[in-house]
């Protein structure tokens, strides 16, 4: 095959590429990470025909390491969605410091800062404080703030619960997931 034929085939495939949605997940622990991935999976299912997804993750602990913090900030600067996943309201000190630096490195003027909490029965005062802090940060960045809250948390604040959002929906039960007798490695 000639180089010209290969080039034409490559050019044709570029036209078929879907735009990529870049998501950065920052999580406090494995349970929070798991919930964030579930939200991303639901988004991917709903928008798979329109978008490709590029998801990167860092734990809050990794943000204490200067090189990781810089790399996460660079990724956040280009991300469409920065998703913070925590067990309960209250920003850990390392995340608080990182957020103070983050908005200085953000160069995109569109996108969203999202929050996922794992514990639905949290302190309303702590939740309101966290939401106000993140909404203020999103405003300074010129991006949207999207709190993905359970029905209990949303009711306390008088907002629409996440369960009513089609893209995030009610969590899947384990029985709803396909069963497999292998891990899928090397397939």
Short mmCIF file of N, CA and C in Angstrom, two decimals:
data_model
loop_
_atom_site.label_atom_id
_atom_site.label_comp_id
_atom_site.label_asym_id
_atom_site.label_seq_id
_atom_site.Cartn_x
_atom_site.Cartn_y
_atom_site.Cartn_z
N UNK A 1 0.85 -1.17 0.00
CA UNK A 1 0.00 0.00 0.00
C UNK A 1 0.90 1.23 0.00
N UNK A 2 0.52 2.23 -0.73
CA UNK A 2 1.33 3.43 -0.83
C UNK A 2 1.13 4.33 0.38
N UNK A 3 2.07 5.22 0.60
CA UNK A 3 1.97 6.17 1.71
C UNK A 3 0.75 7.07 1.53
N UNK A 4 0.42 7.40 0.28
CA UNK A 4 -0.74 8.25 0.01
C UNK A 4 -2.03 7.56 0.45
N UNK A 5 -2.14 6.28 0.15
CA UNK A 5 -3.34 5.53 0.53
C UNK A 5 -3.48 5.45 2.05
N UNK A 6 -2.37 5.25 2.72
CA UNK A 6 -2.41 5.20 4.19
C UNK A 6 -2.83 6.55 4.74
N UNK A 7 -2.27 7.62 4.19
CA UNK A 7 -2.59 8.98 4.65
C UNK A 7 -4.07 9.28 4.45
N UNK A 8 -4.62 8.91 3.28
CA UNK A 8 -6.04 9.17 3.02
C UNK A 8 -6.91 8.42 4.02
N UNK A 9 -6.55 7.20 4.32
CA UNK A 9 -7.33 6.42 5.28
C UNK A 9 -7.28 7.08 6.66
N UNK A 10 -6.12 7.58 7.06
CA UNK A 10 -6.00 8.25 8.35
C UNK A 10 -6.84 9.51 8.38
N UNK A 11 -6.79 10.27 7.32
CA UNK A 11 -7.55 11.51 7.28
C UNK A 11 -9.04 11.23 7.38
N UNK A 12 -9.52 10.17 6.72
CA UNK A 12 -10.93 9.83 6.80
C UNK A 12 -11.33 9.46 8.22
N UNK A 13 -10.46 8.78 8.94
CA UNK A 13 -10.81 8.38 10.31
C UNK A 13 -10.82 9.57 11.26
N UNK A 14 -10.02 10.61 11.00
CA UNK A 14 -10.04 11.80 11.84
C UNK A 14 -11.39 12.50 11.76
N UNK A 15 -12.03 12.46 10.59
CA UNK A 15 -13.33 13.09 10.44
C UNK A 15 -14.38 12.40 11.29
N UNK A 16 -14.18 11.12 11.58
CA UNK A 16 -15.15 10.35 12.34
C UNK A 16 -14.94 10.47 13.85
N UNK A 17 -13.87 11.12 14.28
CA UNK A 17 -13.60 11.22 15.72
C UNK A 17 -14.65 12.08 16.40
N UNK A 18 -15.07 11.63 17.58
CA UNK A 18 -16.01 12.40 18.39
C UNK A 18 -15.19 13.31 19.31
N UNK A 19 -15.75 14.44 19.71
CA UNK A 19 -15.03 15.28 20.68
C UNK A 19 -14.88 14.52 22.00
N UNK A 20 -13.81 14.81 22.70
CA UNK A 20 -13.54 14.13 23.98
C UNK A 20 -13.97 15.02 25.14
N UNK A 21 -14.60 14.39 26.12
CA UNK A 21 -14.95 15.06 27.36
C UNK A 21 -13.89 14.65 28.38
N UNK A 22 -13.13 15.63 28.85
CA UNK A 22 -12.06 15.35 29.80
C UNK A 22 -12.59 15.52 31.22
N UNK A 23 -12.44 14.47 32.01
CA UNK A 23 -12.93 14.48 33.39
C UNK A 23 -11.76 14.22 34.33
N UNK A 24 -11.64 15.04 35.35
CA UNK A 24 -10.65 14.83 36.40
C UNK A 24 -11.40 14.48 37.67
N UNK A 25 -11.10 13.30 38.22
CA UNK A 25 -11.68 12.88 39.50
C UNK A 25 -10.64 13.07 40.59
N UNK A 26 -10.99 13.84 41.61
CA UNK A 26 -10.17 13.97 42.81
C UNK A 26 -10.97 13.33 43.93
N UNK A 27 -10.38 12.32 44.58
CA UNK A 27 -11.15 11.55 45.56
C UNK A 27 -10.40 11.42 46.87
N UNK A 28 -11.19 11.29 47.95
CA UNK A 28 -10.61 11.18 49.29
C UNK A 28 -10.28 9.74 49.65
N UNK A 29 -11.12 8.80 49.25
CA UNK A 29 -10.89 7.40 49.59
C UNK A 29 -11.48 6.51 48.49
N UNK A 30 -11.33 5.21 48.66
CA UNK A 30 -11.77 4.29 47.61
C UNK A 30 -13.28 4.31 47.42
N UNK A 31 -14.04 4.41 48.50
CA UNK A 31 -15.50 4.45 48.38
C UNK A 31 -15.94 5.69 47.60
N UNK A 32 -15.31 6.82 47.87
CA UNK A 32 -15.64 8.05 47.13
C UNK A 32 -15.24 7.91 45.66
N UNK A 33 -14.09 7.31 45.41
CA UNK A 33 -13.64 7.05 44.04
C UNK A 33 -14.65 6.17 43.30
N UNK A 34 -15.12 5.13 43.96
CA UNK A 34 -16.07 4.20 43.36
C UNK A 34 -17.36 4.93 42.97
N UNK A 35 -17.85 5.78 43.84
CA UNK A 35 -19.08 6.53 43.54
C UNK A 35 -18.84 7.50 42.39
N UNK A 36 -17.69 8.14 42.34
CA UNK A 36 -17.37 9.07 41.24
C UNK A 36 -17.31 8.32 39.91
N UNK A 37 -16.71 7.15 39.93
CA UNK A 37 -16.63 6.34 38.70
C UNK A 37 -18.02 5.93 38.25
N UNK A 38 -18.89 5.64 39.18
CA UNK A 38 -20.27 5.28 38.83
C UNK A 38 -20.97 6.47 38.14
N UNK A 39 -20.76 7.66 38.64
CA UNK A 39 -21.32 8.86 38.00
C UNK A 39 -20.75 9.00 36.58
N UNK A 40 -19.46 8.81 36.44
CA UNK A 40 -18.82 8.91 35.11
C UNK A 40 -19.35 7.83 34.18
N UNK A 41 -19.53 6.62 34.70
CA UNK A 41 -20.05 5.53 33.88
C UNK A 41 -21.44 5.86 33.35
N UNK A 42 -22.27 6.45 34.18
CA UNK A 42 -23.61 6.83 33.76
C UNK A 42 -23.55 7.93 32.69
N UNK A 43 -22.67 8.89 32.86
CA UNK A 43 -22.49 9.92 31.83
C UNK A 43 -22.03 9.31 30.52
N UNK A 44 -21.10 8.38 30.61
CA UNK A 44 -20.58 7.73 29.41
C UNK A 44 -21.68 6.95 28.70
N UNK A 45 -22.53 6.26 29.46
CA UNK A 45 -23.63 5.52 28.85
C UNK A 45 -24.59 6.45 28.13
N UNK A 46 -24.89 7.58 28.76
CA UNK A 46 -25.87 8.49 28.18
C UNK A 46 -25.32 9.23 26.96
N UNK A 47 -24.03 9.57 26.96
CA UNK A 47 -23.48 10.41 25.90
C UNK A 47 -22.48 9.68 25.01
N UNK A 48 -22.46 8.35 25.04
CA UNK A 48 -21.48 7.57 24.28
C UNK A 48 -21.55 7.84 22.78
N UNK A 49 -22.72 8.10 22.26
CA UNK A 49 -22.84 8.33 20.81
C UNK A 49 -22.33 9.71 20.40
N UNK A 50 -22.22 10.64 21.36
CA UNK A 50 -21.81 12.00 21.05
C UNK A 50 -20.37 12.32 21.44
N UNK A 51 -19.85 11.67 22.48
CA UNK A 51 -18.56 12.04 23.04
C UNK A 51 -17.69 10.82 23.34
N UNK A 52 -16.39 11.03 23.26
CA UNK A 52 -15.43 10.10 23.85
C UNK A 52 -15.08 10.67 25.21
N UNK A 53 -14.58 9.85 26.11
CA UNK A 53 -14.27 10.30 27.46
C UNK A 53 -12.82 10.00 27.79
N UNK A 54 -12.19 10.96 28.44
CA UNK A 54 -10.82 10.82 28.93
C UNK A 54 -10.88 11.14 30.42
N UNK A 55 -10.69 10.12 31.26
CA UNK A 55 -10.84 10.29 32.70
C UNK A 55 -9.50 10.07 33.39
N UNK A 56 -9.13 11.03 34.23
CA UNK A 56 -7.90 10.93 35.02
C UNK A 56 -8.29 11.08 36.49
N UNK A 57 -7.54 10.40 37.37
CA UNK A 57 -7.87 10.39 38.80
C UNK A 57 -6.64 10.66 39.66
N UNK A 58 -6.86 11.37 40.75
CA UNK A 58 -5.86 11.54 41.80
C UNK A 58 -6.56 11.49 43.15
N UNK A 59 -5.88 10.92 44.12
CA UNK A 59 -6.41 10.94 45.48
C UNK A 59 -5.96 12.24 46.14
N UNK A 60 -6.67 12.64 47.18
CA UNK A 60 -6.28 13.84 47.91
C UNK A 60 -4.88 13.69 48.49
N UNK A 61 -4.52 12.48 48.90
CA UNK A 61 -3.19 12.23 49.46
C UNK A 61 -2.11 12.55 48.44
N UNK A 62 -2.35 12.18 47.17
CA UNK A 62 -1.37 12.45 46.12
C UNK A 62 -1.18 13.94 45.88
N UNK A 63 -2.20 14.75 46.18
CA UNK A 63 -2.10 16.20 45.99
C UNK A 63 -1.10 16.84 46.95
N UNK A 64 -0.73 16.13 48.01
CA UNK A 64 0.27 16.64 48.95
C UNK A 64 1.67 16.60 48.34
N UNK A 65 1.87 15.76 47.33
CA UNK A 65 3.16 15.63 46.63
C UNK A 65 3.21 16.74 45.56
N UNK A 66 4.19 17.65 45.62
CA UNK A 66 4.21 18.80 44.70
C UNK A 66 4.12 18.45 43.22
N UNK A 67 4.82 17.42 42.76
CA UNK A 67 4.75 17.07 41.34
C UNK A 67 3.35 16.58 40.95
N UNK A 68 2.74 15.76 41.80
CA UNK A 68 1.38 15.30 41.53
C UNK A 68 0.40 16.48 41.54
N UNK A 69 0.57 17.37 42.50
CA UNK A 69 -0.32 18.53 42.59
C UNK A 69 -0.23 19.39 41.34
N UNK A 70 0.99 19.61 40.83
CA UNK A 70 1.17 20.40 39.60
C UNK A 70 0.55 19.70 38.41
N UNK A 71 0.76 18.39 38.31
CA UNK A 71 0.21 17.64 37.19
C UNK A 71 -1.32 17.63 37.25
N UNK A 72 -1.89 17.45 38.44
CA UNK A 72 -3.34 17.48 38.60
C UNK A 72 -3.89 18.87 38.25
N UNK A 73 -3.18 19.93 38.64
CA UNK A 73 -3.61 21.29 38.31
C UNK A 73 -3.57 21.52 36.80
N UNK A 74 -2.54 21.01 36.15
CA UNK A 74 -2.45 21.13 34.69
C UNK A 74 -3.62 20.40 34.02
N UNK A 75 -3.92 19.20 34.51
CA UNK A 75 -5.04 18.43 33.99
C UNK A 75 -6.36 19.16 34.25
N UNK A 76 -6.51 19.70 35.45
CA UNK A 76 -7.72 20.44 35.80
C UNK A 76 -7.89 21.68 34.93
N UNK A 77 -6.78 22.27 34.51
CA UNK A 77 -6.85 23.45 33.66
C UNK A 77 -7.52 23.19 32.33
N UNK A 78 -7.44 21.97 31.84
CA UNK A 78 -8.03 21.62 30.55
C UNK A 78 -9.29 20.78 30.66
N UNK A 79 -9.63 20.33 31.86
CA UNK A 79 -10.75 19.40 32.04
C UNK A 79 -12.10 20.07 31.79
N UNK A 80 -13.01 19.30 31.23
CA UNK A 80 -14.39 19.75 31.08
C UNK A 80 -15.11 19.67 32.42
N UNK A 81 -14.79 18.62 33.17
CA UNK A 81 -15.43 18.39 34.47
C UNK A 81 -14.35 18.05 35.49
N UNK A 82 -14.34 18.79 36.60
CA UNK A 82 -13.50 18.44 37.75
C UNK A 82 -14.48 17.94 38.80
N UNK A 83 -14.36 16.65 39.14
CA UNK A 83 -15.30 16.01 40.04
C UNK A 83 -14.60 15.72 41.38
N UNK A 84 -15.08 16.34 42.44
CA UNK A 84 -14.55 16.09 43.78
C UNK A 84 -15.43 15.05 44.45
N UNK A 85 -14.82 13.96 44.91
CA UNK A 85 -15.55 12.87 45.55
C UNK A 85 -15.05 12.69 46.97
N UNK A 86 -15.98 12.85 47.92
CA UNK A 86 -15.62 12.78 49.33
C UNK A 86 -16.66 11.99 50.10
N UNK A 87 -16.26 11.44 51.25
CA UNK A 87 -17.24 10.72 52.06
C UNK A 87 -18.25 11.67 52.72
N UNK A 88 -17.83 12.85 53.13
CA UNK A 88 -18.69 13.78 53.86
C UNK A 88 -18.22 15.21 53.61
N UNK A 89 -19.06 16.20 53.94
CA UNK A 89 -18.64 17.59 53.76
C UNK A 89 -17.43 17.93 54.64
N UNK A 90 -16.68 18.87 54.20
CA UNK A 90 -15.48 19.28 54.91
C UNK A 90 -14.27 19.01 54.04
N UNK A 91 -13.61 20.07 53.62
CA UNK A 91 -12.45 19.92 52.75
C UNK A 91 -11.20 19.59 53.55
N UNK A 92 -10.51 18.50 53.22
CA UNK A 92 -9.21 18.23 53.86
C UNK A 92 -8.24 19.37 53.53
N UNK A 93 -7.30 19.61 54.42
CA UNK A 93 -6.36 20.73 54.25
C UNK A 93 -5.60 20.66 52.93
N UNK A 94 -5.18 19.46 52.51
CA UNK A 94 -4.43 19.33 51.27
C UNK A 94 -5.27 19.73 50.07
N UNK A 95 -6.56 19.38 50.09
CA UNK A 95 -7.44 19.77 48.99
C UNK A 95 -7.73 21.26 49.04
N UNK A 96 -7.91 21.79 50.23
CA UNK A 96 -8.14 23.23 50.39
C UNK A 96 -6.98 24.03 49.78
N UNK A 97 -5.74 23.62 50.09
CA UNK A 97 -4.56 24.31 49.52
C UNK A 97 -4.53 24.14 48.00
N UNK A 98 -4.80 22.93 47.52
CA UNK A 98 -4.76 22.68 46.08
C UNK A 98 -5.82 23.52 45.37
N UNK A 99 -7.01 23.62 45.94
CA UNK A 99 -8.07 24.43 45.31
C UNK A 99 -7.68 25.91 45.24
N UNK A 100 -6.95 26.39 46.25
CA UNK A 100 -6.51 27.79 46.23
C UNK A 100 -5.55 28.06 45.09
N UNK A 101 -4.78 27.05 44.69
CA UNK A 101 -3.83 27.19 43.58
C UNK A 101 -4.51 26.86 42.25
N UNK A 102 -5.47 25.95 42.29
CA UNK A 102 -6.11 25.44 41.08
C UNK A 102 -6.68 26.56 40.21
N UNK A 103 -7.43 27.49 40.79
CA UNK A 103 -8.09 28.48 39.94
C UNK A 103 -7.10 29.41 39.27
N UNK A 104 -5.89 29.51 39.77
CA UNK A 104 -4.88 30.34 39.11
C UNK A 104 -4.35 29.65 37.84
N UNK A 105 -4.45 28.33 37.76
CA UNK A 105 -3.93 27.60 36.60
C UNK A 105 -5.00 27.27 35.57
N UNK A 106 -6.25 27.49 35.88
CA UNK A 106 -7.35 27.17 34.97
C UNK A 106 -7.34 28.14 33.80
N UNK A 107 -7.26 27.62 32.59
CA UNK A 107 -7.25 28.49 31.41
C UNK A 107 -8.52 28.35 30.58
N UNK A 108 -9.34 27.36 30.83
CA UNK A 108 -10.61 27.23 30.13
C UNK A 108 -11.68 28.04 30.86
N UNK A 109 -12.57 28.61 30.10
CA UNK A 109 -13.63 29.40 30.71
C UNK A 109 -14.98 28.71 30.66
N UNK A 110 -14.98 27.43 30.30
CA UNK A 110 -16.20 26.65 30.35
C UNK A 110 -15.91 25.35 31.07
N UNK A 111 -16.96 24.68 31.49
CA UNK A 111 -16.78 23.43 32.20
C UNK A 111 -17.59 23.42 33.47
N UNK A 112 -17.30 22.42 34.31
CA UNK A 112 -18.07 22.27 35.55
C UNK A 112 -17.19 21.73 36.67
N UNK A 113 -17.48 22.19 37.85
CA UNK A 113 -16.91 21.65 39.08
C UNK A 113 -18.06 20.89 39.73
N UNK A 114 -17.89 19.58 39.92
CA UNK A 114 -18.95 18.74 40.47
C UNK A 114 -18.52 18.18 41.82
N UNK A 115 -19.49 17.91 42.66
CA UNK A 115 -19.25 17.36 43.99
C UNK A 115 -20.10 16.11 44.18
N UNK A 116 -19.46 15.04 44.63
CA UNK A 116 -20.16 13.80 44.99
C UNK A 116 -19.80 13.49 46.43
N UNK A 117 -20.83 13.33 47.26
CA UNK A 117 -20.64 12.95 48.67
C UNK A 117 -21.21 11.56 48.88
N UNK A 118 -20.54 10.76 49.71
CA UNK A 118 -20.99 9.39 49.97
C UNK A 118 -21.95 9.27 51.14
N UNK A 119 -21.83 10.12 52.14
CA UNK A 119 -22.65 9.99 53.34
C UNK A 119 -23.84 10.94 53.27
N UNK A 120 -25.05 10.40 53.05
CA UNK A 120 -26.21 11.27 52.88
C UNK A 120 -26.65 11.98 54.16
N UNK A 121 -26.36 11.43 55.32
CA UNK A 121 -26.80 12.04 56.57
C UNK A 121 -25.70 12.88 57.18
N UNK A 122 -25.32 13.92 56.49
CA UNK A 122 -24.25 14.78 56.98
C UNK A 122 -24.83 16.04 57.61
N UNK A 123 -24.00 16.77 58.27
CA UNK A 123 -24.40 18.00 58.93
C UNK A 123 -24.84 19.04 57.90
N UNK A 124 -26.08 19.54 58.03
CA UNK A 124 -26.53 20.56 57.07
C UNK A 124 -25.64 21.81 57.07
N UNK A 125 -25.16 22.22 58.23
CA UNK A 125 -24.31 23.42 58.29
C UNK A 125 -22.99 23.18 57.56
N UNK A 126 -22.38 22.01 57.76
CA UNK A 126 -21.12 21.70 57.08
C UNK A 126 -21.35 21.58 55.58
N UNK A 127 -22.47 21.00 55.19
CA UNK A 127 -22.79 20.86 53.77
C UNK A 127 -22.99 22.23 53.12
N UNK A 128 -23.74 23.09 53.78
CA UNK A 128 -23.96 24.44 53.24
C UNK A 128 -22.64 25.20 53.11
N UNK A 129 -21.75 25.07 54.08
CA UNK A 129 -20.46 25.74 54.03
C UNK A 129 -19.63 25.23 52.85
N UNK A 130 -19.60 23.90 52.66
CA UNK A 130 -18.86 23.31 51.55
C UNK A 130 -19.43 23.76 50.21
N UNK A 131 -20.74 23.70 50.08
CA UNK A 131 -21.37 24.11 48.82
C UNK A 131 -21.10 25.58 48.51
N UNK A 132 -21.15 26.43 49.53
CA UNK A 132 -20.86 27.86 49.32
C UNK A 132 -19.42 28.06 48.86
N UNK A 133 -18.49 27.34 49.48
CA UNK A 133 -17.06 27.45 49.11
C UNK A 133 -16.83 27.02 47.67
N UNK A 134 -17.41 25.89 47.28
CA UNK A 134 -17.21 25.37 45.93
C UNK A 134 -17.95 26.20 44.89
N UNK A 135 -19.12 26.70 45.24
CA UNK A 135 -19.85 27.57 44.31
C UNK A 135 -19.08 28.87 44.08
N UNK A 136 -18.49 29.41 45.13
CA UNK A 136 -17.67 30.62 45.01
C UNK A 136 -16.45 30.34 44.12
N UNK A 137 -15.80 29.21 44.33
CA UNK A 137 -14.65 28.84 43.52
C UNK A 137 -15.05 28.71 42.05
N UNK A 138 -16.14 28.00 41.79
CA UNK A 138 -16.61 27.83 40.41
C UNK A 138 -16.92 29.19 39.78
N UNK A 139 -17.52 30.09 40.55
CA UNK A 139 -17.80 31.44 40.05
C UNK A 139 -16.54 32.18 39.68
N UNK A 140 -15.51 32.07 40.50
CA UNK A 140 -14.22 32.72 40.20
C UNK A 140 -13.59 32.15 38.95
N UNK A 141 -13.83 30.86 38.70
CA UNK A 141 -13.27 30.20 37.52
C UNK A 141 -14.12 30.44 36.27
N UNK A 142 -15.35 30.90 36.46
CA UNK A 142 -16.25 31.09 35.35
C UNK A 142 -16.83 29.79 34.83
N UNK A 143 -16.94 28.79 35.72
CA UNK A 143 -17.51 27.49 35.34
C UNK A 143 -18.73 27.21 36.21
N UNK A 144 -19.48 26.19 35.84
CA UNK A 144 -20.67 25.81 36.59
C UNK A 144 -20.29 24.98 37.80
N UNK A 145 -21.12 25.06 38.84
CA UNK A 145 -20.97 24.19 39.99
C UNK A 145 -22.16 23.25 40.03
N UNK A 146 -21.91 21.93 40.12
CA UNK A 146 -22.95 20.92 40.10
C UNK A 146 -22.80 20.02 41.32
N UNK A 147 -23.61 20.26 42.36
CA UNK A 147 -23.58 19.35 43.51
C UNK A 147 -24.45 18.13 43.22
N UNK A 148 -23.85 16.95 43.16
CA UNK A 148 -24.57 15.70 42.92
C UNK A 148 -24.91 15.11 44.27
N UNK A 149 -26.09 15.46 44.76
CA UNK A 149 -26.48 15.11 46.13
C UNK A 149 -27.60 14.09 46.14
N UNK A 150 -27.66 13.32 47.23
CA UNK A 150 -28.75 12.36 47.41
C UNK A 150 -30.02 13.11 47.76
N UNK A 151 -31.12 12.41 47.78
CA UNK A 151 -32.41 13.02 48.09
C UNK A 151 -32.44 13.69 49.44
N UNK A 152 -31.84 13.06 50.47
CA UNK A 152 -31.83 13.64 51.82
C UNK A 152 -31.06 14.95 51.85
N UNK A 153 -29.86 14.97 51.26
CA UNK A 153 -29.05 16.18 51.26
C UNK A 153 -29.72 17.29 50.46
N UNK A 154 -30.27 16.93 49.31
CA UNK A 154 -30.92 17.92 48.46
C UNK A 154 -32.16 18.50 49.13
N UNK A 155 -32.93 17.67 49.83
CA UNK A 155 -34.13 18.14 50.50
C UNK A 155 -33.80 19.18 51.56
N UNK A 156 -32.70 18.97 52.28
CA UNK A 156 -32.27 19.92 53.30
C UNK A 156 -32.01 21.29 52.67
N UNK A 157 -31.45 21.29 51.46
CA UNK A 157 -31.09 22.54 50.80
C UNK A 157 -32.15 23.03 49.81
N UNK A 158 -33.20 22.25 49.60
CA UNK A 158 -34.27 22.65 48.70
C UNK A 158 -33.87 22.63 47.23
N UNK A 159 -33.02 21.67 46.83
CA UNK A 159 -32.63 21.56 45.42
C UNK A 159 -33.02 20.19 44.89
N UNK A 160 -32.94 20.03 43.58
CA UNK A 160 -33.29 18.77 42.92
C UNK A 160 -32.25 17.70 43.25
N UNK A 161 -32.68 16.54 43.80
CA UNK A 161 -31.72 15.48 44.12
C UNK A 161 -31.16 14.83 42.85
N UNK A 162 -29.95 14.30 42.97
CA UNK A 162 -29.26 13.64 41.86
C UNK A 162 -30.07 12.51 41.28
N UNK A 163 -30.83 11.80 42.11
CA UNK A 163 -31.61 10.66 41.63
C UNK A 163 -32.58 11.06 40.53
N UNK A 164 -32.96 12.34 40.50
CA UNK A 164 -33.89 12.83 39.48
C UNK A 164 -33.18 13.30 38.22
N UNK A 165 -31.86 13.26 38.18
CA UNK A 165 -31.11 13.66 37.00
C UNK A 165 -30.90 12.43 36.14
N UNK A 166 -31.34 12.44 34.89
CA UNK A 166 -31.24 11.23 34.06
C UNK A 166 -29.80 10.75 33.86
N UNK A 167 -28.83 11.62 33.80
CA UNK A 167 -27.45 11.20 33.52
C UNK A 167 -26.81 10.50 34.70
N UNK A 168 -27.26 10.78 35.91
CA UNK A 168 -26.64 10.17 37.07
C UNK A 168 -27.51 9.08 37.67
N UNK A 169 -28.79 9.27 37.69
CA UNK A 169 -29.76 8.27 38.07
C UNK A 169 -29.57 7.60 39.41
N UNK A 170 -30.49 6.71 39.70
CA UNK A 170 -30.45 5.92 40.93
C UNK A 170 -29.32 4.90 40.82
N UNK A 171 -28.55 4.70 41.88
CA UNK A 171 -27.45 3.74 41.82
C UNK A 171 -27.91 2.35 41.42
N UNK A 172 -27.11 1.67 40.62
CA UNK A 172 -27.41 0.30 40.21
C UNK A 172 -27.23 -0.65 41.38
N UNK A 173 -28.09 -1.62 41.44
CA UNK A 173 -27.91 -2.69 42.41
C UNK A 173 -26.93 -3.69 41.81
N UNK A 174 -26.24 -4.43 42.63
CA UNK A 174 -25.28 -5.41 42.15
C UNK A 174 -25.95 -6.41 41.20
N UNK A 175 -27.20 -6.77 41.47
CA UNK A 175 -27.89 -7.74 40.62
C UNK A 175 -28.16 -7.19 39.21
N UNK A 176 -28.12 -5.86 39.02
CA UNK A 176 -28.34 -5.25 37.71
C UNK A 176 -27.12 -5.35 36.81
N UNK A 177 -26.00 -5.68 37.36
CA UNK A 177 -24.76 -5.70 36.59
C UNK A 177 -24.56 -7.06 35.93
N UNK A 178 -23.97 -7.08 34.73
CA UNK A 178 -23.73 -8.36 34.07
C UNK A 178 -22.79 -9.23 34.89
N UNK A 179 -23.08 -10.52 34.91
CA UNK A 179 -22.26 -11.47 35.64
C UNK A 179 -21.21 -12.06 34.70
N UNK A 180 -20.03 -12.29 35.20
CA UNK A 180 -18.97 -12.91 34.41
C UNK A 180 -18.20 -13.88 35.29
N UNK A 181 -17.68 -14.93 34.67
CA UNK A 181 -16.91 -15.91 35.44
C UNK A 181 -15.41 -15.68 35.28
N UNK A 182 -15.03 -14.51 34.77
CA UNK A 182 -13.62 -14.17 34.60
C UNK A 182 -13.45 -12.66 34.79
N UNK A 183 -12.23 -12.23 34.83
CA UNK A 183 -11.93 -10.81 35.05
C UNK A 183 -11.86 -10.02 33.76
N UNK A 184 -11.80 -10.65 32.60
CA UNK A 184 -11.74 -9.93 31.35
C UNK A 184 -10.35 -9.51 30.95
N UNK A 185 -9.34 -9.95 31.68
CA UNK A 185 -7.97 -9.62 31.33
C UNK A 185 -7.55 -10.43 30.13
N UNK A 186 -6.72 -9.87 29.32
CA UNK A 186 -6.15 -10.54 28.14
C UNK A 186 -7.21 -10.98 27.13
N UNK A 187 -8.29 -10.26 27.05
CA UNK A 187 -9.31 -10.60 26.04
C UNK A 187 -9.15 -9.71 24.84
#
